[in-house]
CSV table of C-alpha atoms in Angstrom, one decimal:
chain,number,residue,atom,x,y,z
A,1,MET,CA,119.3,-39.4,-4.9
A,2,LEU,CA,116.2,-39.8,-7.2
A,3,ILE,CA,114.4,-37.2,-5.1
A,4,LEU,CA,117.3,-34.8,-5.6
A,5,VAL,CA,117.3,-35.3,-9.3
A,6,ILE,CA,113.5,-34.8,-9.5
A,7,GLN,CA,114.0,-31.6,-7.4
A,8,PHE,CA,116.4,-30.2,-10.0
A,9,PHE,CA,114.2,-30.8,-13.0
A,10,ARG,CA,110.9,-29.5,-11.8
A,11,VAL,CA,109.3,-26.6,-13.7
A,12,PRO,CA,106.6,-25.0,-11.6
A,13,LYS,CA,103.6,-23.4,-13.2
A,14,ARG,CA,103.6,-19.7,-12.3
A,15,THR,CA,101.3,-17.2,-13.9
A,16,ILE,CA,102.0,-13.5,-14.4
A,17,GLU,CA,100.6,-10.4,-16.1
A,18,ILE,CA,103.0,-9.1,-18.7
A,19,ASP,CA,104.2,-5.6,-17.8
A,20,ASP,CA,106.4,-3.8,-20.3
A,21,ASN,CA,107.8,-1.4,-17.6
A,22,ILE,CA,109.3,-4.1,-15.4
A,23,ILE,CA,112.2,-6.5,-15.6
A,24,ARG,CA,111.3,-9.8,-14.0
A,25,CYS,CA,113.8,-12.1,-12.3
A,26,PRO,CA,114.9,-14.9,-14.7
A,27,ALA,CA,115.8,-17.5,-12.1
A,28,ASP,CA,115.1,-18.7,-8.5
A,29,GLY,CA,117.9,-18.1,-6.0
A,30,LYS,CA,119.7,-15.5,-4.0
A,31,VAL,CA,120.9,-12.1,-5.1
A,32,VAL,CA,124.7,-12.2,-4.6
A,33,VAL,CA,125.9,-9.2,-6.7
A,34,ILE,CA,124.5,-5.7,-7.5
A,35,GLU,CA,127.1,-3.5,-9.0
A,36,GLU,CA,128.0,-1.1,-11.8
A,37,VAL,CA,130.4,-2.9,-14.2
A,38,THR,CA,131.7,-2.7,-17.7
A,39,GLU,CA,130.1,-5.4,-19.7
A,40,THR,CA,132.7,-6.6,-22.2
A,41,GLU,CA,131.0,-9.1,-24.5
A,42,TYR,CA,128.2,-7.2,-26.2
A,43,PHE,CA,127.6,-3.7,-24.9
A,44,LYS,CA,131.2,-2.8,-24.1
A,45,ASP,CA,130.0,-0.1,-21.7
A,46,LYS,CA,128.8,0.4,-18.2
A,47,ARG,CA,125.8,-1.6,-17.0
A,48,ILE,CA,124.2,-2.6,-13.7
A,49,GLN,CA,124.9,-6.3,-13.0
A,50,ILE,CA,122.6,-8.3,-10.8
A,51,SER,CA,123.7,-11.9,-10.2
A,52,ILE,CA,121.4,-14.6,-8.8
A,53,PHE,CA,123.0,-17.8,-7.3
A,54,MET,CA,121.0,-21.0,-7.5
A,55,SER,CA,121.5,-23.5,-4.8
A,56,PRO,CA,120.9,-27.2,-5.4
A,57,LEU,CA,117.4,-26.8,-3.9
A,58,ASN,CA,116.3,-24.0,-6.3
A,59,VAL,CA,114.3,-24.5,-9.5
A,60,HIS,CA,116.8,-24.5,-12.3
A,61,CYS,CA,114.8,-23.4,-15.4
A,62,GLN,CA,115.0,-19.7,-16.4
A,63,TRP,CA,112.4,-17.3,-17.8
A,64,ASN,CA,112.6,-14.3,-20.1
A,65,PRO,CA,112.8,-11.2,-17.9
A,66,ILE,CA,111.2,-9.0,-20.6
A,67,SER,CA,109.3,-9.3,-23.9
A,68,GLY,CA,111.1,-8.3,-27.0
A,69,LYS,CA,113.3,-9.5,-29.8
A,70,THR,CA,116.4,-11.6,-29.3
A,71,LYS,CA,119.2,-9.6,-30.7
A,72,TYR,CA,122.2,-11.7,-29.7
A,73,TYR,CA,122.9,-15.3,-28.6
A,74,LYS,CA,126.2,-16.9,-28.0
A,75,TYR,CA,127.3,-20.1,-26.2
A,76,HIS,CA,130.8,-20.2,-24.6
A,77,GLU,CA,132.6,-23.3,-23.6
A,78,GLY,CA,134.5,-22.9,-20.4
A,79,LYS,CA,135.6,-24.0,-17.0
A,80,TYR,CA,133.5,-25.1,-14.0
A,81,LEU,CA,134.6,-22.8,-11.2
A,82,VAL,CA,132.2,-22.5,-8.3
A,83,ALA,CA,129.3,-20.2,-9.3
A,84,TRP,CA,130.0,-17.6,-6.6
A,85,HIS,CA,133.5,-17.0,-7.8
A,86,PRO,CA,133.8,-13.6,-9.6
A,87,LYS,CA,135.6,-15.1,-12.6
A,88,SER,CA,132.8,-17.6,-13.2
A,89,SER,CA,131.0,-15.0,-15.2
A,90,THR,CA,133.7,-14.8,-17.8
A,91,GLU,CA,135.6,-18.1,-17.5
A,92,ASN,CA,132.9,-20.8,-17.0
A,93,GLU,CA,130.7,-22.5,-19.5
A,94,ARG,CA,127.9,-20.0,-20.3
A,95,SER,CA,125.2,-18.8,-22.7
A,96,THR,CA,124.6,-15.1,-23.3
A,97,VAL,CA,121.3,-13.6,-24.6
A,98,VAL,CA,120.4,-10.0,-25.3
A,99,THR,CA,116.8,-9.0,-25.7
A,100,GLU,CA,115.7,-5.7,-27.1
A,101,HIS,CA,112.7,-4.2,-25.4
A,102,SER,CA,109.9,-2.4,-27.4
A,103,SER,CA,111.4,0.9,-26.1
A,104,GLY,CA,114.7,0.1,-27.9
A,105,LYS,CA,116.5,-0.6,-24.6
A,106,GLU,CA,118.4,-3.9,-24.4
A,107,ILE,CA,119.2,-6.2,-21.5
A,108,LEU,CA,121.7,-9.0,-21.4
A,109,PHE,CA,121.3,-12.1,-19.3
A,110,ARG,CA,123.8,-14.9,-19.0
A,111,GLN,CA,123.4,-18.5,-17.8
A,112,ILE,CA,126.6,-19.7,-16.0
A,113,ALA,CA,127.4,-23.3,-15.2
A,114,GLY,CA,129.2,-24.0,-11.9
A,115,ALA,CA,131.3,-26.7,-10.3
A,116,VAL,CA,128.5,-29.2,-10.3
A,117,ALA,CA,126.5,-27.9,-13.3
A,118,ARG,CA,127.8,-29.4,-16.5
A,119,ARG,CA,125.1,-28.6,-19.0
A,120,ILE,CA,123.3,-25.5,-20.1
A,121,LYS,CA,120.2,-25.5,-22.3
A,122,CYS,CA,119.3,-22.2,-23.9
A,123,TYR,CA,116.3,-22.0,-26.3
A,124,ALA,CA,117.1,-18.4,-27.5
A,125,LYS,CA,117.4,-17.8,-31.2
A,126,GLU,CA,118.5,-14.5,-32.7
A,127,GLY,CA,115.7,-12.6,-34.4
A,128,GLU,CA,113.0,-14.4,-32.5
A,129,GLN,CA,110.3,-12.5,-30.6
A,130,VAL,CA,110.1,-13.6,-26.9
A,131,THR,CA,107.5,-13.0,-24.2
A,132,GLN,CA,108.2,-12.0,-20.6
A,133,GLY,CA,107.8,-15.1,-18.4
A,134,GLU,CA,108.3,-17.7,-21.1
A,135,GLU,CA,110.9,-20.4,-20.3
A,136,PHE,CA,114.2,-19.6,-22.2
A,137,GLY,CA,116.6,-22.2,-20.7
A,138,PHE,CA,117.7,-24.6,-18.1
A,139,ILE,CA,121.0,-25.1,-16.2
A,140,LYS,CA,121.3,-28.8,-15.2
A,141,PHE,CA,122.3,-28.9,-11.6
A,142,GLY,CA,122.3,-25.2,-11.0
A,143,SER,CA,124.7,-22.3,-10.8
A,144,ARG,CA,124.1,-18.6,-11.6
A,145,VAL,CA,122.4,-16.1,-13.8
A,146,ASP,CA,123.8,-12.6,-14.4
A,147,VAL,CA,121.6,-9.8,-15.7
A,148,PHE,CA,123.0,-6.6,-17.2
A,149,LEU,CA,120.7,-3.6,-17.1
A,150,PRO,CA,120.8,0.0,-18.4
A,151,LEU,CA,122.2,2.4,-15.8
A,152,ASP,CA,119.0,4.3,-15.6
A,153,CYS,CA,116.9,1.3,-14.3
A,154,GLU,CA,115.4,1.5,-10.9
A,155,ILE,CA,116.7,-1.6,-9.0
A,156,ASN,CA,114.0,-3.3,-6.8
A,157,VAL,CA,116.1,-6.0,-5.1
A,158,LYS,CA,119.1,-5.9,-2.7
A,159,ILE,CA,122.0,-8.2,-1.8
A,160,ASP,CA,120.9,-11.4,-0.1
A,161,ASP,CA,117.3,-11.2,-1.3
A,162,VAL,CA,115.8,-14.5,-2.1
A,163,VAL,CA,114.1,-14.2,-5.5
A,164,GLN,CA,111.7,-16.2,-7.5
A,165,GLY,CA,112.0,-16.5,-11.3
A,166,LYS,CA,109.2,-15.1,-13.3
A,167,GLN,CA,107.7,-13.6,-10.1
A,168,THR,CA,110.2,-11.2,-8.5
A,169,VAL,CA,110.6,-7.7,-10.1
A,170,LEU,CA,114.3,-7.1,-10.4
A,171,ALA,CA,114.1,-3.6,-11.8
A,172,THR,CA,111.9,-1.1,-13.6
A,173,PHE,CA,112.7,0.7,-16.8
A,174,SER,CA,112.9,4.5,-16.4
């Protein structure tokens, strides 16, 4: 059991070159959703949603997908449905962060607790400048991260891809 707990709380050192044209993956896991949706909390318009499911064996810290200014942060109390359930994005405990890129484009990313995960840590603060690849949070014992992108982004991943936080390029700004 101790090894499993240590596995959850590891934060690997990963180096990157910051690139303002790309959107990096915020979490380790598997891509389970890529679809056009209406985002209802902040944008209230159509976006491309990419969802990454984190198994108990994945790293559970999250990294900023882009550099920019934190425009919005909100913590939501909620249920603990299994993370792959479609309603987990809107009904589970979650934290929502919106970062504005230097181009003026904004992306939203959301940490979602699941059936086992019972605690989300998010270090985002509205008005704060963030750097691509810096750690922004942690979901204790896993779950899911949703990313909502502008419709004109070029998507670089596909369903069932195994992705690595801070390393995998999710998409490219147009």
